[in-house]
PDB file of C-alpha atoms in Angstrom:
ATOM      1  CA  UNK A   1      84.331 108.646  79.375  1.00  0.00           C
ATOM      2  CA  UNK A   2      83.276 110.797  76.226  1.00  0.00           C
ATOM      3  CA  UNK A   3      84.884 108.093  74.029  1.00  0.00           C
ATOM      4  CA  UNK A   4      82.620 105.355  75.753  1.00  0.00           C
ATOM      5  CA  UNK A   5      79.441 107.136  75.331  1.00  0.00           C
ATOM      6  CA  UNK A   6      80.229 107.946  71.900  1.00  0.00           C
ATOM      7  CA  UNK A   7      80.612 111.801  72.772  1.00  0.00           C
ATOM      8  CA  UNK A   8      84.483 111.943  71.069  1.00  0.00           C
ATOM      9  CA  UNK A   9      86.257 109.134  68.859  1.00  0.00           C
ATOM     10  CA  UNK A  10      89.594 108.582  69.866  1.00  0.00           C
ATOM     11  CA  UNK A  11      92.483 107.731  66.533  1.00  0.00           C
ATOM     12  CA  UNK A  12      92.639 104.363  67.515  1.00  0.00           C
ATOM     13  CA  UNK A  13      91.212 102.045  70.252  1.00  0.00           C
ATOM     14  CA  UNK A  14      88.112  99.544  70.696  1.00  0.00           C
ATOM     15  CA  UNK A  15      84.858  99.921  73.167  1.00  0.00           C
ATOM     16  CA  UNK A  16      83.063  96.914  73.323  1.00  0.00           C
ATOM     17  CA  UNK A  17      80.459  95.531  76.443  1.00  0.00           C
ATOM     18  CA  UNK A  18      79.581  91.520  76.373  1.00  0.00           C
ATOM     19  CA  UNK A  19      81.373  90.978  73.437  1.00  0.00           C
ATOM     20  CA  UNK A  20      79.098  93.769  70.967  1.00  0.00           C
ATOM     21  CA  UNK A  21      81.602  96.560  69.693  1.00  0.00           C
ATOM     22  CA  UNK A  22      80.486  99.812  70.097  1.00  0.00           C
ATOM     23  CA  UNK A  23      83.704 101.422  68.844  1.00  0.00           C
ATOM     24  CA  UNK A  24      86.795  99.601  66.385  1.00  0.00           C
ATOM     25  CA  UNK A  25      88.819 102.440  65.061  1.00  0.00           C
ATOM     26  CA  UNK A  26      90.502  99.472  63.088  1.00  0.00           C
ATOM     27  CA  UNK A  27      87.220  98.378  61.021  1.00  0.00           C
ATOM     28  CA  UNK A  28      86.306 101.822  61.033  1.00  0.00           C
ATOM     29  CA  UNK A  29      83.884 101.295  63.652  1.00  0.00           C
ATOM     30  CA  UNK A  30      81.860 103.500  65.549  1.00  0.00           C
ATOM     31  CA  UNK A  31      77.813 103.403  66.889  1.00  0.00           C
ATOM     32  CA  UNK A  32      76.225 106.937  67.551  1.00  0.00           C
ATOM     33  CA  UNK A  33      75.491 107.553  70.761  1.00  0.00           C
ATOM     34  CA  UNK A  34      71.643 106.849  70.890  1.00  0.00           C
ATOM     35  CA  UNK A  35      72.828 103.268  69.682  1.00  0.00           C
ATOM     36  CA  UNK A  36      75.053 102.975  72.727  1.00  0.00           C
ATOM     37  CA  UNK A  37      73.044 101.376  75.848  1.00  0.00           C
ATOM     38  CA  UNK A  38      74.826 104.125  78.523  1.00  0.00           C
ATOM     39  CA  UNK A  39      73.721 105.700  81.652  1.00  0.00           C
ATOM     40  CA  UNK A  40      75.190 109.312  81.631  1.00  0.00           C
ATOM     41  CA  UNK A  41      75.129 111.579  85.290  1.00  0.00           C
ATOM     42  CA  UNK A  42      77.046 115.009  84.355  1.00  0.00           C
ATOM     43  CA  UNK A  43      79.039 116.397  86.729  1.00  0.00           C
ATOM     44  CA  UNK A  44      76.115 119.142  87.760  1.00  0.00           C
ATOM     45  CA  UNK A  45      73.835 116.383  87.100  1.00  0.00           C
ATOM     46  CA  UNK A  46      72.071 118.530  84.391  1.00  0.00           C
ATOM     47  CA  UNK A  47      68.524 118.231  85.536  1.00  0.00           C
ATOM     48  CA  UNK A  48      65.869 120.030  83.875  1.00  0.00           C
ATOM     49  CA  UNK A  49      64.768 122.608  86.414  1.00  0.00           C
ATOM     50  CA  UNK A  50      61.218 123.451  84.883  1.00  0.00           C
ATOM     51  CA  UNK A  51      60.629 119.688  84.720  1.00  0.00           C
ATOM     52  CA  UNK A  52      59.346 118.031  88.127  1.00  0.00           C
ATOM     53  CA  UNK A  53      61.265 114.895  89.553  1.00  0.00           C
ATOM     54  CA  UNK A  54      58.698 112.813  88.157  1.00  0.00           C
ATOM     55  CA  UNK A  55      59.300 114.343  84.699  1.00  0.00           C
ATOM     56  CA  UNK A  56      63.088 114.047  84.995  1.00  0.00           C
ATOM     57  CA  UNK A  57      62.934 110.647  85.423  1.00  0.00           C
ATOM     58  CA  UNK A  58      59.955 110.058  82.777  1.00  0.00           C
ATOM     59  CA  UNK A  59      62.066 112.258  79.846  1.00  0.00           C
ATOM     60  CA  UNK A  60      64.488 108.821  79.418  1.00  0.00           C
ATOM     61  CA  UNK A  61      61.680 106.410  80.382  1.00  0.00           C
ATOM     62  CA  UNK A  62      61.855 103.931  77.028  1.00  0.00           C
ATOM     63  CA  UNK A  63      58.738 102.312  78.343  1.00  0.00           C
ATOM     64  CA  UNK A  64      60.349 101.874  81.974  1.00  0.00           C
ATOM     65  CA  UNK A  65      58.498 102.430  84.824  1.00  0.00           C
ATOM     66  CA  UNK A  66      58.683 105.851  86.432  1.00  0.00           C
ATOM     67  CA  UNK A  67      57.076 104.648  89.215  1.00  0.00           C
ATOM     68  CA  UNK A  68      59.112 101.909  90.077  1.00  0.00           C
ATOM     69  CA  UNK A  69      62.603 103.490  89.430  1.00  0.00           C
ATOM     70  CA  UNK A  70      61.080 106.759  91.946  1.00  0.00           C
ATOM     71  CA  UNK A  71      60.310 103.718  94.618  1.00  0.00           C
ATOM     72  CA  UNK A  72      64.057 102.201  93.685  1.00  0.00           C
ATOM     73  CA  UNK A  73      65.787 105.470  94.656  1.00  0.00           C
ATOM     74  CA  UNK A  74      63.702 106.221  97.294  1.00  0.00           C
ATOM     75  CA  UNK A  75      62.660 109.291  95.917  1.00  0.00           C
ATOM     76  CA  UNK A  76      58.553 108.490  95.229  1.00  0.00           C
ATOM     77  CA  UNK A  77      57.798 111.373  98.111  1.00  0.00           C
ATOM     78  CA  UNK A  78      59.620 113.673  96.030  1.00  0.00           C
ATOM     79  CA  UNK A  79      58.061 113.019  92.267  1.00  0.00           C
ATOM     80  CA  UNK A  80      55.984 116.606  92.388  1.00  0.00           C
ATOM     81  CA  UNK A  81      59.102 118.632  93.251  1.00  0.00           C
ATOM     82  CA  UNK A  82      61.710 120.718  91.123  1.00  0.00           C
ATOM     83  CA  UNK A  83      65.283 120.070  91.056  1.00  0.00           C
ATOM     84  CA  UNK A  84      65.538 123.605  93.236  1.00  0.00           C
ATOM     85  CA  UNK A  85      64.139 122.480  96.044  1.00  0.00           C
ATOM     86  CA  UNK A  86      66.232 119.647  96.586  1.00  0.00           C
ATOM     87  CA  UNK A  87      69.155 118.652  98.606  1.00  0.00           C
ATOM     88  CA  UNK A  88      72.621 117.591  96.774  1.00  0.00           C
ATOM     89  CA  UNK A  89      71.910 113.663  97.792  1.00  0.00           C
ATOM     90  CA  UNK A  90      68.168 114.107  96.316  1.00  0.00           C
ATOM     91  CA  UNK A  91      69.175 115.710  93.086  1.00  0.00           C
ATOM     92  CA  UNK A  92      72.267 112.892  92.876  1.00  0.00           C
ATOM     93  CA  UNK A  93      69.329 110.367  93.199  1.00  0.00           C
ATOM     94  CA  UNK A  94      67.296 111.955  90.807  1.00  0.00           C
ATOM     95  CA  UNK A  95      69.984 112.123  88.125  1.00  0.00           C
ATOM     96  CA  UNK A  96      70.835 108.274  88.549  1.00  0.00           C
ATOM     97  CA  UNK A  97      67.053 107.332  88.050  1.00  0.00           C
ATOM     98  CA  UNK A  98      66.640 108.770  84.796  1.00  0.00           C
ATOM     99  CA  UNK A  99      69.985 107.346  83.728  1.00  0.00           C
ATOM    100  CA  UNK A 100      68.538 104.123  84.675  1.00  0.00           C
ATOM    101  CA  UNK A 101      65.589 105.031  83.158  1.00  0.00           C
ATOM    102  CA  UNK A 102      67.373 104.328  79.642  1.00  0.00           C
ATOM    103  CA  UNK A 103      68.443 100.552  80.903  1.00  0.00           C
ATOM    104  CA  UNK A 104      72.089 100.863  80.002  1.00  0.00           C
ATOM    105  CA  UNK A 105      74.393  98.482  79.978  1.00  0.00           C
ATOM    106  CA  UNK A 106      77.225 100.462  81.838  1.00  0.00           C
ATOM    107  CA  UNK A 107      76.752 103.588  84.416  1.00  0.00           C
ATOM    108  CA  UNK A 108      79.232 106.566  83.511  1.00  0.00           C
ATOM    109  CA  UNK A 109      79.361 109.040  86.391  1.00  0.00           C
ATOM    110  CA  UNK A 110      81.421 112.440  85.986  1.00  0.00           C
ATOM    111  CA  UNK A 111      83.090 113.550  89.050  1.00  0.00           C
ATOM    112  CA  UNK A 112      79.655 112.995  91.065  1.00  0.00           C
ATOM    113  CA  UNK A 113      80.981 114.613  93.991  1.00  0.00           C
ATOM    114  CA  UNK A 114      82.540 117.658  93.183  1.00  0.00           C
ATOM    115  CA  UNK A 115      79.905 120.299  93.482  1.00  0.00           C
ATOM    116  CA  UNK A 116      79.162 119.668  97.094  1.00  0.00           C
ATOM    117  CA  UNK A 117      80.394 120.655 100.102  1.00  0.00           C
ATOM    118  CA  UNK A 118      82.647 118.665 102.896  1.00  0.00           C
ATOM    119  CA  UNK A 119      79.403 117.675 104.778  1.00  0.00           C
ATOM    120  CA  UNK A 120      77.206 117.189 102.164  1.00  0.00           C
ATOM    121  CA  UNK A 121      79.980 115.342 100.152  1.00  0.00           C
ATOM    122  CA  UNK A 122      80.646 112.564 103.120  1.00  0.00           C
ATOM    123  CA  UNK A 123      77.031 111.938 103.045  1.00  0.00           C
ATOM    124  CA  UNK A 124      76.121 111.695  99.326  1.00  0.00           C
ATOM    125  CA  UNK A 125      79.766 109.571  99.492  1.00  0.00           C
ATOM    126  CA  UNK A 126      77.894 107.122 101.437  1.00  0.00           C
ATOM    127  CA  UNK A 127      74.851 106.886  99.768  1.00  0.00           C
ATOM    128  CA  UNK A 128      75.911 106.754  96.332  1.00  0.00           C
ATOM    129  CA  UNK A 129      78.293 103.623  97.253  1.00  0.00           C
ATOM    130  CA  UNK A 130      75.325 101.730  98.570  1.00  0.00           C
ATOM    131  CA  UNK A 131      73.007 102.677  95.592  1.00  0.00           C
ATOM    132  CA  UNK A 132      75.926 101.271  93.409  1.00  0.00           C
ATOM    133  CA  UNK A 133      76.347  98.232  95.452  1.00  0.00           C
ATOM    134  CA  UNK A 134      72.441  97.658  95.214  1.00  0.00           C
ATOM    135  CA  UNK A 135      72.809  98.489  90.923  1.00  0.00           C
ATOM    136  CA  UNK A 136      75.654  95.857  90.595  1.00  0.00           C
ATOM    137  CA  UNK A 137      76.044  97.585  87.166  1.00  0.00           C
ATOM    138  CA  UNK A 138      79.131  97.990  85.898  1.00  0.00           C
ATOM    139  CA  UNK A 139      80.094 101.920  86.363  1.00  0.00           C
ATOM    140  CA  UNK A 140      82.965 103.624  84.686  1.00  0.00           C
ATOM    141  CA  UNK A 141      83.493 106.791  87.230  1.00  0.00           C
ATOM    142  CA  UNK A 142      85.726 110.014  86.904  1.00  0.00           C
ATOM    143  CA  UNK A 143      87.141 111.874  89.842  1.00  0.00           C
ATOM    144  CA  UNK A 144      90.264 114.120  91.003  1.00  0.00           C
ATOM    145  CA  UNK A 145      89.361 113.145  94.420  1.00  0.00           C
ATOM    146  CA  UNK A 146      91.538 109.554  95.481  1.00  0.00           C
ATOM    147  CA  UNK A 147      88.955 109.565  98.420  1.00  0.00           C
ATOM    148  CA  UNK A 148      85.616 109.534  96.759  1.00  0.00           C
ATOM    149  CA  UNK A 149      87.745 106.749  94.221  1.00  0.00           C
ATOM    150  CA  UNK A 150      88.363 104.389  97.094  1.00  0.00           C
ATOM    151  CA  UNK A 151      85.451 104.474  98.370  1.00  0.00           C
ATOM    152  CA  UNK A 152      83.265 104.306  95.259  1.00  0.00           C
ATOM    153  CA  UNK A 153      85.163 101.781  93.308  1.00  0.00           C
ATOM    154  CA  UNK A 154      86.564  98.288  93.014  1.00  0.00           C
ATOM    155  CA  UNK A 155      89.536  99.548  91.307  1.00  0.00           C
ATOM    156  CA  UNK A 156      91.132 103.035  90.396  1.00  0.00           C
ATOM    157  CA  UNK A 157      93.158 104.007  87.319  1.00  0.00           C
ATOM    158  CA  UNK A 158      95.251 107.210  88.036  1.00  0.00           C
ATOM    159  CA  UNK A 159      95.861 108.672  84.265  1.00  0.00           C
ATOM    160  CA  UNK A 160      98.337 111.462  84.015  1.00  0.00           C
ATOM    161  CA  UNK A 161      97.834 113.886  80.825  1.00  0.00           C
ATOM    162  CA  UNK A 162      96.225 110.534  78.720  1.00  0.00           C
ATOM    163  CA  UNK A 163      98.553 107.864  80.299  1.00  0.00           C
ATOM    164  CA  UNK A 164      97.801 105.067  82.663  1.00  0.00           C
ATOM    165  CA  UNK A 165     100.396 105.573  85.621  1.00  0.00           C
ATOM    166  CA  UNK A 166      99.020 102.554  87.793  1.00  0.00           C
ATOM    167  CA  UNK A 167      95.925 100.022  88.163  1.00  0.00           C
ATOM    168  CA  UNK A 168      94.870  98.177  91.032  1.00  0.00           C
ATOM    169  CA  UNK A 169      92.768  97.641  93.699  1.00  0.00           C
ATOM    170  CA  UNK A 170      92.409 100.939  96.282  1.00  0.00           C
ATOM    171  CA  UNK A 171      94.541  98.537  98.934  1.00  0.00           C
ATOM    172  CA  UNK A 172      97.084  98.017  96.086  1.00  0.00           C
ATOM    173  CA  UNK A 173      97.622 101.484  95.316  1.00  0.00           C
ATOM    174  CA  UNK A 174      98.046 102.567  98.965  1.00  0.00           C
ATOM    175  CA  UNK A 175     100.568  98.978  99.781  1.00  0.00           C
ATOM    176  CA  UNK A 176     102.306  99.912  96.873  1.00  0.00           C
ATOM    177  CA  UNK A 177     102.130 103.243  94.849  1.00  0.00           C
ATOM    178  CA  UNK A 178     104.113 103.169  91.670  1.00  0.00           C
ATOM    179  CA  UNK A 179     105.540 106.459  91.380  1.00  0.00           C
ATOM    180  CA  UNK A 180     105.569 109.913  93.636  1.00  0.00           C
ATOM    181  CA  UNK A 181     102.224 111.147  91.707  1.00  0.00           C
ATOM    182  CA  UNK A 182     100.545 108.044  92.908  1.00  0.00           C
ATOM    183  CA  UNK A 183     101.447 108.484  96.328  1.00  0.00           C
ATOM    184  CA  UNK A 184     100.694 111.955  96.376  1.00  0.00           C
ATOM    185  CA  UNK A 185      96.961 111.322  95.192  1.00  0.00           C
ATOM    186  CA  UNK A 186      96.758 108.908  97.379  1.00  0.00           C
ATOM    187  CA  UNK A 187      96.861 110.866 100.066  1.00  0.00           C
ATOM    188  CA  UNK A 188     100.948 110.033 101.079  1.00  0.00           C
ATOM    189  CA  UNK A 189     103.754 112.459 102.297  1.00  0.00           C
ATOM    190  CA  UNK A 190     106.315 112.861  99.546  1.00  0.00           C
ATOM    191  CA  UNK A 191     109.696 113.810 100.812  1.00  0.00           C
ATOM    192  CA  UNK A 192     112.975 113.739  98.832  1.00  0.00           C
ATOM    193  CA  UNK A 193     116.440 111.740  99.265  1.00  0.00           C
ATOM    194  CA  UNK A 194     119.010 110.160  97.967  1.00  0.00           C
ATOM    195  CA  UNK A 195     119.222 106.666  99.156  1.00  0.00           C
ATOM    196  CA  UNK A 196     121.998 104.064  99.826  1.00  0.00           C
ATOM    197  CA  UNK A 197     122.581 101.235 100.981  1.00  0.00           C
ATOM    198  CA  UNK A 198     122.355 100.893 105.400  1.00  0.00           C
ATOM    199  CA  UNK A 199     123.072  98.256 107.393  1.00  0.00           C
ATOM    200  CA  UNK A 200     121.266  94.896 107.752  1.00  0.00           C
ATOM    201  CA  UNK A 201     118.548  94.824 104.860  1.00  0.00           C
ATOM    202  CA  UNK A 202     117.780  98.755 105.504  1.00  0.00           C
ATOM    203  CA  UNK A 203     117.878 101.332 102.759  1.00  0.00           C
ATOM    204  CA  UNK A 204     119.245 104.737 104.346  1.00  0.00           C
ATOM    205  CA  UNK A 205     118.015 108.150 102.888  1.00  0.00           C
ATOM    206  CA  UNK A 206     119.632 111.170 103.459  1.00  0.00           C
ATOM    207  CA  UNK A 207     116.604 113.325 103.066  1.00  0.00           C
ATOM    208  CA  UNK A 208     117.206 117.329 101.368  1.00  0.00           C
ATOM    209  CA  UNK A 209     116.834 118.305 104.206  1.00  0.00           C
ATOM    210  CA  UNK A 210     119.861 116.855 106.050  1.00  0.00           C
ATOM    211  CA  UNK A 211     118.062 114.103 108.348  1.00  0.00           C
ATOM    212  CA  UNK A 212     118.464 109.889 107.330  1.00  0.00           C
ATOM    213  CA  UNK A 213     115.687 108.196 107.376  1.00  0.00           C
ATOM    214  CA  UNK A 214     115.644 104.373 106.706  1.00  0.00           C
ATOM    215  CA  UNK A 215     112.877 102.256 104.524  1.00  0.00           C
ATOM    216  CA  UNK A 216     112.800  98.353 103.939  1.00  0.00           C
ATOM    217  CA  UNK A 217     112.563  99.152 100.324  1.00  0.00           C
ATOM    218  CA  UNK A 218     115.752  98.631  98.212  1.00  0.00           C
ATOM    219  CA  UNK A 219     116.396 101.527  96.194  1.00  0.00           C
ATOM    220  CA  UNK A 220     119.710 103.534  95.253  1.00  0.00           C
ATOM    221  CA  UNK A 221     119.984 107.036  93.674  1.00  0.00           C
ATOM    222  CA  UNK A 222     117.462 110.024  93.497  1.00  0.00           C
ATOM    223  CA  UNK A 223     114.034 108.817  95.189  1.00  0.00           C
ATOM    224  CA  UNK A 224     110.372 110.270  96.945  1.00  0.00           C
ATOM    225  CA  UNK A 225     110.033 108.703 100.695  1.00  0.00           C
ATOM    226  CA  UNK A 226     106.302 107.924 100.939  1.00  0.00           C
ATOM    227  CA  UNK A 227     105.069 107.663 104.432  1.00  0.00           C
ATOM    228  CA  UNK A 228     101.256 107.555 105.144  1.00  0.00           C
ATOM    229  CA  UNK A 229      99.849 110.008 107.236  1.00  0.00           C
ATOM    230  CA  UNK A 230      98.304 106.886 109.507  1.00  0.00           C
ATOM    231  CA  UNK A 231     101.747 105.558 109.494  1.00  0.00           C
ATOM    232  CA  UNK A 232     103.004 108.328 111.764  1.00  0.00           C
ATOM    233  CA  UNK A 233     102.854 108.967 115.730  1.00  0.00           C
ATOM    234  CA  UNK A 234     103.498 112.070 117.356  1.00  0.00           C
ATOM    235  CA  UNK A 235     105.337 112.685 120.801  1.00  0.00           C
ATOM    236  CA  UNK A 236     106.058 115.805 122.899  1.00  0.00           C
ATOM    237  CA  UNK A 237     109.513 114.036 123.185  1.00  0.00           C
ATOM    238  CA  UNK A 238     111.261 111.988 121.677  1.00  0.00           C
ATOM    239  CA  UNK A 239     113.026 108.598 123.591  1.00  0.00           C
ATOM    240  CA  UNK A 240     115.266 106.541 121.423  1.00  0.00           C
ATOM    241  CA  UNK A 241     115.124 103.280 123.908  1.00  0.00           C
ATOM    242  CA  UNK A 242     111.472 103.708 124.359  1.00  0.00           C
ATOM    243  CA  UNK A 243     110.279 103.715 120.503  1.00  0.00           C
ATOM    244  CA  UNK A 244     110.683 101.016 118.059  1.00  0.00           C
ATOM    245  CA  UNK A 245     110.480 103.114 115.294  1.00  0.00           C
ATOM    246  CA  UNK A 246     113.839 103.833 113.765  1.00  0.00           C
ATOM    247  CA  UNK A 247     112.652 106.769 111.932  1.00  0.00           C
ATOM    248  CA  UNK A 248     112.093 110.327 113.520  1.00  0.00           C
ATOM    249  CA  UNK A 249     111.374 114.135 112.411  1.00  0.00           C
ATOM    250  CA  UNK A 250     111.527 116.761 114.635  1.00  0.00           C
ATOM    251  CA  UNK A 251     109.153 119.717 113.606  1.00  0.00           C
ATOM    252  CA  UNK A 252     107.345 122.583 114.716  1.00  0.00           C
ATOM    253  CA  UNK A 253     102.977 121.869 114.647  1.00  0.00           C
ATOM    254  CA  UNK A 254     102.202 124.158 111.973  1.00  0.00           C
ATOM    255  CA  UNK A 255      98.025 122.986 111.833  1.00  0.00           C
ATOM    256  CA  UNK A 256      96.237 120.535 113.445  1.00  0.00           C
ATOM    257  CA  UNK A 257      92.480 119.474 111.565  1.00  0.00           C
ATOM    258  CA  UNK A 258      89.491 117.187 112.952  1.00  0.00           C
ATOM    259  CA  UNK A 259      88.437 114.945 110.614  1.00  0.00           C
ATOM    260  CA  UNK A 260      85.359 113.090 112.549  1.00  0.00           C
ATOM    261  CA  UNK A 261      87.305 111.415 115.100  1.00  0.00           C
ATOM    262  CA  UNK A 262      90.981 111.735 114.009  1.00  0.00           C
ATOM    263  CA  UNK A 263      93.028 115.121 113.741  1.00  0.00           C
ATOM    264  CA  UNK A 264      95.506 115.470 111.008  1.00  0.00           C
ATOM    265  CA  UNK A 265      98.675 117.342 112.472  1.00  0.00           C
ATOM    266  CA  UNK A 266     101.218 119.073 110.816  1.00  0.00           C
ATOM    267  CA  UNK A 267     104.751 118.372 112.316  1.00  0.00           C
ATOM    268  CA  UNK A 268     107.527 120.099 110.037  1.00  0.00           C
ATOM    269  CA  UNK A 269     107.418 118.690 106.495  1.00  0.00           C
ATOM    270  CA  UNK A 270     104.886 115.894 107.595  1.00  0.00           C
ATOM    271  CA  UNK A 271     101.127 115.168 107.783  1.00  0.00           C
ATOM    272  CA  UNK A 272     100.545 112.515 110.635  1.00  0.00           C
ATOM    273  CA  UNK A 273      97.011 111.322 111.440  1.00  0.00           C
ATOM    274  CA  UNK A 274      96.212 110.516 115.479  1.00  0.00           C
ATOM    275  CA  UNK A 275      93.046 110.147 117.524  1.00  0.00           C
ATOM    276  CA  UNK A 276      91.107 113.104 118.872  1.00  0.00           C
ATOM    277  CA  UNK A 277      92.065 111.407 122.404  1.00  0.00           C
ATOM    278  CA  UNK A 278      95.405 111.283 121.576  1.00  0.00           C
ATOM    279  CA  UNK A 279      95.799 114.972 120.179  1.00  0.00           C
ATOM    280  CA  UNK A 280      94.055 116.198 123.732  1.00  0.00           C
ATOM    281  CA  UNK A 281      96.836 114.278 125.817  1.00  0.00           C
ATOM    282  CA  UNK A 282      99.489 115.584 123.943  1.00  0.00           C
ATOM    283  CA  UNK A 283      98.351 119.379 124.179  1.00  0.00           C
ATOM    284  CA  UNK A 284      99.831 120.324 120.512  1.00  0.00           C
ATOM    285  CA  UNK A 285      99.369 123.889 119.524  1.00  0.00           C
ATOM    286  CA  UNK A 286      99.961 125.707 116.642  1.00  0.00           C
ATOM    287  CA  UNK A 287     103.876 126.703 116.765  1.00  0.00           C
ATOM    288  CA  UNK A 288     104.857 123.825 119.026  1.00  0.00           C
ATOM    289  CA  UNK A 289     107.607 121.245 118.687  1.00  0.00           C
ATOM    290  CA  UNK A 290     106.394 117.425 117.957  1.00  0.00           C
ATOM    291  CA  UNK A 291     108.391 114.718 116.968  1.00  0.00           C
ATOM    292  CA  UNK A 292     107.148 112.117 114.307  1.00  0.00           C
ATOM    293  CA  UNK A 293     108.234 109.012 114.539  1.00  0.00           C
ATOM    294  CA  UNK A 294     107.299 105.773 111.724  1.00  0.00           C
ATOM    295  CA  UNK A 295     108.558 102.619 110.854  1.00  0.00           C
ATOM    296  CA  UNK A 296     111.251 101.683 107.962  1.00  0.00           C
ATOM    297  CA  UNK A 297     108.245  99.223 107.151  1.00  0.00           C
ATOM    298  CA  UNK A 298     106.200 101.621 106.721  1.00  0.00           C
ATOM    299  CA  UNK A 299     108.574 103.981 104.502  1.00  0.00           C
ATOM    300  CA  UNK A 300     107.974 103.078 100.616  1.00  0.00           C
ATOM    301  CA  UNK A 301     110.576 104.746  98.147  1.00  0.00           C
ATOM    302  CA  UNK A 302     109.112 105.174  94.986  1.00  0.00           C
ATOM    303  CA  UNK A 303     111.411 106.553  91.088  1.00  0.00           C
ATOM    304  CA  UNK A 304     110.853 110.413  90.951  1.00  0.00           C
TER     305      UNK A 304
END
C-alpha cells in the first residue's frame, strides 16, 4: 500500500492505473506522491481533531465540493462537529470524504476496521461495503481480519512475510485453500495426519491424535485436514446407521459462543458452528461430551 501511494519504493516492480505509470523501477521511474491521484484512510483515520467535519473534508477539497461530498456520505448534519464527538462509523465516513475530496483514481484503506469494537465493527462492516459498492472505485484494502476481507472485497490476496500465498475470489479461497495458513485465516480447523490411500476413491488420515478420518481429496504423506466450522454437526450421541457422515470426533465442549444467531462450540480439537435452536435442544455445557460428525466432502487436505 505504501509503495502505491508513493510512501516507500520497492527495488524493483511497476504501479501503473489506466495505462499511466506511476512507478517503473526499470526506467527508473517513480512520481512523488502529490503527483499520484490516491485516496489515503489511515488506519486511525488521522482526522484533525481541532478541525470541524466540515474542515476535514474542505483541507483536500481541490476545488471539490464540500457540500456535496458531506450530502454523499450522509454526514451534512454533522459538518459543525469535531472528530471527538463522533461515533466510529461517523469518523470512518468522515475520513473517506476527504479522501474523495482529492478525486483519486484508486481508494487505499489501512485496516479500516481494526480500532473498533465487535459491535461497532459489524456495523461500520456493513456500512463501509455499501459506501464502496455506491464509489465503484477501485480500492486496494489491508486487513489481518479474513472476515472484514470477504466481506469488503471482490478478491483477497493472503501475503505471508512479502509473498503471495493464494488469490482468488472469497468463495475460492474457502472451496479451496492452498495451504494450512490459508485455511487457518480463513477461518478453518487445521488438524494434522498422515494420509493414505482408503478404500473406494477415499483418502484415509490417521490424525496425531490416533483417530482416521477420511477426505475426498487425494493426498499421501504429511498433510493439515481442513474442515469448516459450518461443515460440522454436533450430537449428544453418536449413531453410526443413523448419520451419513463417515467422519466423527468425540470431544469434551470446552466453550460454546453466540455469534447473532449461530453458537460456535468447541468439541475436543474442533470448532463447529450450529443454530442457537439447535445448541438449546442439545443442552451442551461447558465440560460435556459432543460428538462432531462432517463429511469426507467436506474434509480438504492441504501440503503443510
Amino acid at each position: 500500500m505504501r509503495v502505491v501511494a508513493g510512501l516507500a519504493k520497492p527495488q524493483r516492480g511497476r504501479v501503473a492505473l489506466d495505462g499511466e505509470a506511476w512507478l517503473d523501477t526499470a526506467f527508473r521511474l517513480s512520481l512523488p506522491p502529490d503527483r499520484r491521484r490516491v485516496g489515503l484512510v489511515f488506519q486511525d483515520y488521522a482526522l484533525f481533531p481541532h478541525l470541524s467535519v466540515r474542515a476535514n473534508v474542505a483541507f483536500g477539497a481541490r476545488g471539490r465540493d464540500v457540500d456535496a461530498l458531506l450530502e454523499r456520505f450522509r454526514i451534512e448534519h454533522l459538518g459543525g462537529a469535531h472528530p471527538l464527538e463522533l461515533s466510529g462509523g461517523e469518523r470512518q465516513r468522515v475520513a473517506l470524504a476527504r479522501a474523495l475530496a482529492r478525486d483519486p483514481g484508486v481508494l487505499l484503506l489501512d485496516e479500516p476496521l481494526a480500532a473498533l469494537d465487535a459491535h461497532t465493527k459489524a456495523e461500520v462492516r456493513h456500512e463501509l461495503a455499501e459506501l464502496l459498492r455506491e464509489l465503484a472505485l477501485p480500492t486496494l484494502l489491508v486487513t489481518h481480519d479474513y472476515e472484514d476481507a470477504a466481506a469488503l472485497a471482490d478478491h483477497v490476496g493472503v501475503l505471508v512475510e512479502g509473498r503471495l500465498r493464494q488469490l482468488g475470489t472469497p468463495a475460492e479461497l474457502v472451496a479451496r485453500p492452498r495451504d494450512a495458513f490459508v485455511a487457518s485465516f480463513t477461518g478453518a480447523n487445521l488438524l494434522r495426519g498422515r494420509a493414505r490411500r482408503g478404500e473406494g476413491a477415499l483418502t484415509a488420515i490417521r490424525l496425531e491424535s490416533g483417530e482416521d478420518l477420511y477426505s475426498a481429496d487425494e493426498a499421501e504423506g504429511e498433510v493439515g485436514v481442513v474442515i469448516y466450522p459450518w461443515e460440522v454437526s454436533v450430537a449428544r450421541a453418536h449413531v453410526p446407521d443413523a448419520d451419513s457422515a463417515l467422519n466423527v470426533v468425540r470431544g469434551q465442549v470446552g466453550s460454546l459462543v453466540e455469534v447473532a444467531n449461530r453458537v460456535r462450540v468447541r468439541v475436543g480439537p474442533l470448532t463447529a458452528e450450529v443454530t442457537a435452536a439447535s445448541a438449546a435442544r442439545l443442552e451442551l455445557a461447558d465440560g460435556g461430551v459432543a460428538y462432531a460428525t462432517f463429511k469426507a466432502t467436506g474434509t480438504r487436505l492441504v501440503p503443510l
